């Protein structure tokens, strides 16, 4: 099924590298954000719990042609929103080979033999 790109572009369901189904959409008018969110729908409260500074949640509006992600604006978004929410996808697939910061292995401090820790 092909659909000409229209002014109203909803979310696309795509398969991520990690195998999960995610929703992708450009959200926003002026500064559109390329959003990749988990397709699993959560309640607004559950999504808010998972929200982090770099992990946003999105309000899912149902349209006849599919889900449409909307920015959760704290001022305009009701805290008791009844729409499903989704949260930014955190990919578990092996990332593009990047050099990990050298980290020293830390050995657990050995407990001297014969000493019981109470
Ligand atoms: Zn909402
Ligand atoms: Zn992924």
JSON list of C-alpha atoms and ligand atoms in Angstrom, two decimals:
[
{"chain": "A", "resi": 1, "resn": "UNK", "atom": "CA", "xyz": [0.00, 0.00, 0.00]},
{"chain": "A", "resi": 2, "resn": "UNK", "atom": "CA", "xyz": [1.39, 3.28, -1.02]},
{"chain": "A", "resi": 3, "resn": "UNK", "atom": "CA", "xyz": [0.19, 6.57, 0.18]},
{"chain": "A", "resi": 4, "resn": "UNK", "atom": "CA", "xyz": [1.35, 9.88, -1.14]},
{"chain": "A", "resi": 5, "resn": "UNK", "atom": "CA", "xyz": [3.01, 11.95, 1.53]},
{"chain": "A", "resi": 6, "resn": "UNK", "atom": "CA", "xyz": [0.40, 14.34, 2.75]},
{"chain": "A", "resi": 7, "resn": "UNK", "atom": "CA", "xyz": [0.51, 17.25, 5.09]},
{"chain": "A", "resi": 8, "resn": "UNK", "atom": "CA", "xyz": [-0.75, 15.00, 7.84]},
{"chain": "A", "resi": 9, "resn": "UNK", "atom": "CA", "xyz": [1.85, 12.37, 8.33]},
{"chain": "A", "resi": 10, "resn": "UNK", "atom": "CA", "xyz": [1.13, 9.93, 11.07]},
{"chain": "A", "resi": 11, "resn": "UNK", "atom": "CA", "xyz": [3.43, 7.47, 12.65]},
{"chain": "A", "resi": 12, "resn": "UNK", "atom": "CA", "xyz": [4.88, 4.61, 10.68]},
{"chain": "A", "resi": 13, "resn": "UNK", "atom": "CA", "xyz": [5.29, 1.21, 12.17]},
{"chain": "A", "resi": 14, "resn": "UNK", "atom": "CA", "xyz": [8.72, -0.03, 11.39]},
{"chain": "A", "resi": 15, "resn": "UNK", "atom": "CA", "xyz": [10.90, -2.82, 12.56]},
{"chain": "A", "resi": 16, "resn": "UNK", "atom": "CA", "xyz": [13.96, -1.67, 14.41]},
{"chain": "A", "resi": 17, "resn": "UNK", "atom": "CA", "xyz": [17.36, -3.30, 14.09]},
{"chain": "A", "resi": 18, "resn": "UNK", "atom": "CA", "xyz": [16.82, -4.86, 17.48]},
{"chain": "A", "resi": 19, "resn": "UNK", "atom": "CA", "xyz": [13.71, -6.60, 16.22]},
{"chain": "A", "resi": 20, "resn": "UNK", "atom": "CA", "xyz": [11.15, -4.55, 18.04]},
{"chain": "A", "resi": 21, "resn": "UNK", "atom": "CA", "xyz": [8.30, -2.79, 16.38]},
{"chain": "A", "resi": 22, "resn": "UNK", "atom": "CA", "xyz": [8.65, 0.91, 16.77]},
{"chain": "A", "resi": 23, "resn": "UNK", "atom": "CA", "xyz": [6.73, 3.95, 15.68]},
{"chain": "A", "resi": 24, "resn": "UNK", "atom": "CA", "xyz": [8.58, 6.53, 13.68]},
{"chain": "A", "resi": 25, "resn": "UNK", "atom": "CA", "xyz": [7.35, 9.99, 13.02]},
{"chain": "A", "resi": 26, "resn": "UNK", "atom": "CA", "xyz": [8.51, 13.51, 12.60]},
{"chain": "A", "resi": 27, "resn": "UNK", "atom": "CA", "xyz": [6.81, 15.32, 15.41]},
{"chain": "A", "resi": 28, "resn": "UNK", "atom": "CA", "xyz": [6.52, 19.04, 15.64]},
{"chain": "A", "resi": 29, "resn": "UNK", "atom": "CA", "xyz": [5.86, 21.86, 13.28]},
{"chain": "A", "resi": 30, "resn": "UNK", "atom": "CA", "xyz": [8.84, 24.14, 13.38]},
{"chain": "A", "resi": 31, "resn": "UNK", "atom": "CA", "xyz": [11.56, 21.98, 14.78]},
{"chain": "A", "resi": 32, "resn": "UNK", "atom": "CA", "xyz": [10.40, 18.53, 13.93]},
{"chain": "A", "resi": 33, "resn": "UNK", "atom": "CA", "xyz": [11.89, 15.76, 15.91]},
{"chain": "A", "resi": 34, "resn": "UNK", "atom": "CA", "xyz": [12.56, 12.41, 14.35]},
{"chain": "A", "resi": 35, "resn": "UNK", "atom": "CA", "xyz": [10.90, 10.22, 16.91]},
{"chain": "A", "resi": 36, "resn": "UNK", "atom": "CA", "xyz": [11.42, 6.53, 17.32]},
{"chain": "A", "resi": 37, "resn": "UNK", "atom": "CA", "xyz": [9.14, 5.23, 20.00]},
{"chain": "A", "resi": 38, "resn": "UNK", "atom": "CA", "xyz": [8.24, 1.82, 21.29]},
{"chain": "A", "resi": 39, "resn": "UNK", "atom": "CA", "xyz": [5.03, 0.62, 19.73]},
{"chain": "A", "resi": 40, "resn": "UNK", "atom": "CA", "xyz": [3.87, -0.67, 23.10]},
{"chain": "A", "resi": 41, "resn": "UNK", "atom": "CA", "xyz": [1.17, 1.56, 24.41]},
{"chain": "A", "resi": 42, "resn": "UNK", "atom": "CA", "xyz": [1.28, 2.69, 27.98]},
{"chain": "A", "resi": 43, "resn": "UNK", "atom": "CA", "xyz": [-0.95, 4.78, 30.12]},
{"chain": "A", "resi": 44, "resn": "UNK", "atom": "CA", "xyz": [0.00, 8.41, 30.45]},
{"chain": "A", "resi": 45, "resn": "UNK", "atom": "CA", "xyz": [1.02, 7.79, 34.04]},
{"chain": "A", "resi": 46, "resn": "UNK", "atom": "CA", "xyz": [3.16, 4.78, 33.19]},
{"chain": "A", "resi": 47, "resn": "UNK", "atom": "CA", "xyz": [4.86, 6.67, 30.40]},
{"chain": "A", "resi": 48, "resn": "UNK", "atom": "CA", "xyz": [5.52, 9.59, 32.68]},
{"chain": "A", "resi": 49, "resn": "UNK", "atom": "CA", "xyz": [7.28, 7.25, 35.07]},
{"chain": "A", "resi": 50, "resn": "UNK", "atom": "CA", "xyz": [9.60, 6.09, 32.34]},
{"chain": "A", "resi": 51, "resn": "UNK", "atom": "CA", "xyz": [10.28, 9.55, 31.08]},
{"chain": "A", "resi": 52, "resn": "UNK", "atom": "CA", "xyz": [13.80, 10.82, 31.40]},
{"chain": "A", "resi": 53, "resn": "UNK", "atom": "CA", "xyz": [15.49, 14.00, 30.27]},
{"chain": "A", "resi": 54, "resn": "UNK", "atom": "CA", "xyz": [16.58, 12.27, 27.10]},
{"chain": "A", "resi": 55, "resn": "UNK", "atom": "CA", "xyz": [13.68, 9.93, 26.81]},
{"chain": "A", "resi": 56, "resn": "UNK", "atom": "CA", "xyz": [10.37, 11.53, 26.08]},
{"chain": "A", "resi": 57, "resn": "UNK", "atom": "CA", "xyz": [6.92, 10.13, 25.99]},
{"chain": "A", "resi": 58, "resn": "UNK", "atom": "CA", "xyz": [4.38, 10.84, 23.32]},
{"chain": "A", "resi": 59, "resn": "UNK", "atom": "CA", "xyz": [0.65, 11.10, 23.34]},
{"chain": "A", "resi": 60, "resn": "UNK", "atom": "CA", "xyz": [-0.89, 8.81, 20.75]},
{"chain": "A", "resi": 61, "resn": "UNK", "atom": "CA", "xyz": [-3.85, 10.14, 18.90]},
{"chain": "A", "resi": 62, "resn": "UNK", "atom": "CA", "xyz": [-5.81, 7.73, 16.86]},
{"chain": "A", "resi": 63, "resn": "UNK", "atom": "CA", "xyz": [-6.58, 8.74, 13.38]},
{"chain": "A", "resi": 64, "resn": "UNK", "atom": "CA", "xyz": [-8.30, 6.76, 10.74]},
{"chain": "A", "resi": 65, "resn": "UNK", "atom": "CA", "xyz": [-5.03, 6.19, 8.96]},
{"chain": "A", "resi": 66, "resn": "UNK", "atom": "CA", "xyz": [-3.10, 5.19, 12.04]},
{"chain": "A", "resi": 67, "resn": "UNK", "atom": "CA", "xyz": [-1.51, 6.52, 15.17]},
{"chain": "A", "resi": 68, "resn": "UNK", "atom": "CA", "xyz": [-0.26, 10.06, 15.36]},
{"chain": "A", "resi": 69, "resn": "UNK", "atom": "CA", "xyz": [2.27, 11.00, 17.98]},
{"chain": "A", "resi": 70, "resn": "UNK", "atom": "CA", "xyz": [1.86, 14.30, 19.70]},
{"chain": "A", "resi": 71, "resn": "UNK", "atom": "CA", "xyz": [4.31, 16.20, 21.80]},
{"chain": "A", "resi": 72, "resn": "UNK", "atom": "CA", "xyz": [3.46, 16.07, 25.49]},
{"chain": "A", "resi": 73, "resn": "UNK", "atom": "CA", "xyz": [3.38, 19.66, 26.50]},
{"chain": "A", "resi": 74, "resn": "UNK", "atom": "CA", "xyz": [3.19, 19.85, 30.25]},
{"chain": "A", "resi": 75, "resn": "UNK", "atom": "CA", "xyz": [1.07, 23.00, 30.06]},
{"chain": "A", "resi": 76, "resn": "UNK", "atom": "CA", "xyz": [-1.44, 21.78, 27.53]},
{"chain": "A", "resi": 77, "resn": "UNK", "atom": "CA", "xyz": [-1.39, 18.11, 28.21]},
{"chain": "A", "resi": 78, "resn": "UNK", "atom": "CA", "xyz": [-3.73, 16.82, 30.88]},
{"chain": "A", "resi": 79, "resn": "UNK", "atom": "CA", "xyz": [-1.99, 14.78, 33.55]},
{"chain": "A", "resi": 80, "resn": "UNK", "atom": "CA", "xyz": [-4.88, 12.34, 33.53]},
{"chain": "A", "resi": 81, "resn": "UNK", "atom": "CA", "xyz": [-4.82, 11.90, 29.78]},
{"chain": "A", "resi": 82, "resn": "UNK", "atom": "CA", "xyz": [-6.80, 8.89, 28.68]},
{"chain": "A", "resi": 83, "resn": "UNK", "atom": "CA", "xyz": [-5.02, 8.41, 25.41]},
{"chain": "A", "resi": 84, "resn": "UNK", "atom": "CA", "xyz": [-2.34, 5.80, 25.14]},
{"chain": "A", "resi": 85, "resn": "UNK", "atom": "CA", "xyz": [1.21, 7.01, 25.41]},
{"chain": "A", "resi": 86, "resn": "UNK", "atom": "CA", "xyz": [4.40, 5.62, 24.03]},
{"chain": "A", "resi": 87, "resn": "UNK", "atom": "CA", "xyz": [7.94, 6.19, 25.14]},
{"chain": "A", "resi": 88, "resn": "UNK", "atom": "CA", "xyz": [11.08, 6.76, 23.16]},
{"chain": "A", "resi": 89, "resn": "UNK", "atom": "CA", "xyz": [12.61, 3.53, 22.01]},
{"chain": "A", "resi": 90, "resn": "UNK", "atom": "CA", "xyz": [15.86, 2.61, 23.60]},
{"chain": "A", "resi": 91, "resn": "UNK", "atom": "CA", "xyz": [17.56, 0.33, 21.22]},
{"chain": "A", "resi": 92, "resn": "UNK", "atom": "CA", "xyz": [19.15, -2.82, 22.50]},
{"chain": "A", "resi": 93, "resn": "UNK", "atom": "CA", "xyz": [20.72, -3.75, 19.21]},
{"chain": "A", "resi": 94, "resn": "UNK", "atom": "CA", "xyz": [24.47, -3.56, 19.13]},
{"chain": "A", "resi": 95, "resn": "UNK", "atom": "CA", "xyz": [25.24, -0.01, 18.30]},
{"chain": "A", "resi": 96, "resn": "UNK", "atom": "CA", "xyz": [27.47, 1.13, 15.54]},
{"chain": "A", "resi": 97, "resn": "UNK", "atom": "CA", "xyz": [30.88, 0.01, 16.68]},
{"chain": "A", "resi": 98, "resn": "UNK", "atom": "CA", "xyz": [31.98, 2.78, 18.91]},
{"chain": "A", "resi": 99, "resn": "UNK", "atom": "CA", "xyz": [34.89, 2.86, 21.17]},
{"chain": "A", "resi": 100, "resn": "UNK", "atom": "CA", "xyz": [33.85, 2.39, 24.70]},
{"chain": "A", "resi": 101, "resn": "UNK", "atom": "CA", "xyz": [35.51, 4.62, 27.18]},
{"chain": "A", "resi": 102, "resn": "UNK", "atom": "CA", "xyz": [38.32, 2.71, 28.76]},
{"chain": "A", "resi": 103, "resn": "UNK", "atom": "CA", "xyz": [37.07, 1.53, 32.02]},
{"chain": "A", "resi": 104, "resn": "UNK", "atom": "CA", "xyz": [39.18, 0.00, 34.67]},
{"chain": "A", "resi": 105, "resn": "UNK", "atom": "CA", "xyz": [37.96, -3.26, 35.91]},
{"chain": "A", "resi": 106, "resn": "UNK", "atom": "CA", "xyz": [37.17, -3.04, 39.49]},
{"chain": "A", "resi": 107, "resn": "UNK", "atom": "CA", "xyz": [37.67, -6.07, 41.54]},
{"chain": "A", "resi": 108, "resn": "UNK", "atom": "CA", "xyz": [35.34, -6.58, 44.42]},
{"chain": "A", "resi": 109, "resn": "UNK", "atom": "CA", "xyz": [37.17, -6.02, 47.64]},
{"chain": "A", "resi": 110, "resn": "UNK", "atom": "CA", "xyz": [38.03, -9.45, 48.86]},
{"chain": "A", "resi": 111, "resn": "UNK", "atom": "CA", "xyz": [36.82, -10.41, 52.24]},
{"chain": "A", "resi": 112, "resn": "UNK", "atom": "CA", "xyz": [39.73, -11.76, 54.25]},
{"chain": "A", "resi": 113, "resn": "UNK", "atom": "CA", "xyz": [39.39, -15.43, 54.84]},
{"chain": "A", "resi": 114, "resn": "UNK", "atom": "CA", "xyz": [38.11, -16.31, 58.21]},
{"chain": "A", "resi": 115, "resn": "UNK", "atom": "CA", "xyz": [36.34, -13.03, 58.70]},
{"chain": "A", "resi": 116, "resn": "UNK", "atom": "CA", "xyz": [32.63, -13.12, 58.87]},
{"chain": "A", "resi": 117, "resn": "UNK", "atom": "CA", "xyz": [30.67, -10.11, 57.94]},
{"chain": "A", "resi": 118, "resn": "UNK", "atom": "CA", "xyz": [27.59, -9.86, 60.01]},
{"chain": "B", "resi": 1, "resn": "LIG", "atom": "ZN1", "xyz": [-1.77, 12.14, 26.38]},
{"chain": "B", "resi": 2, "resn": "LIG", "atom": "ZN1", "xyz": [15.92, -0.89, 18.49]}
]
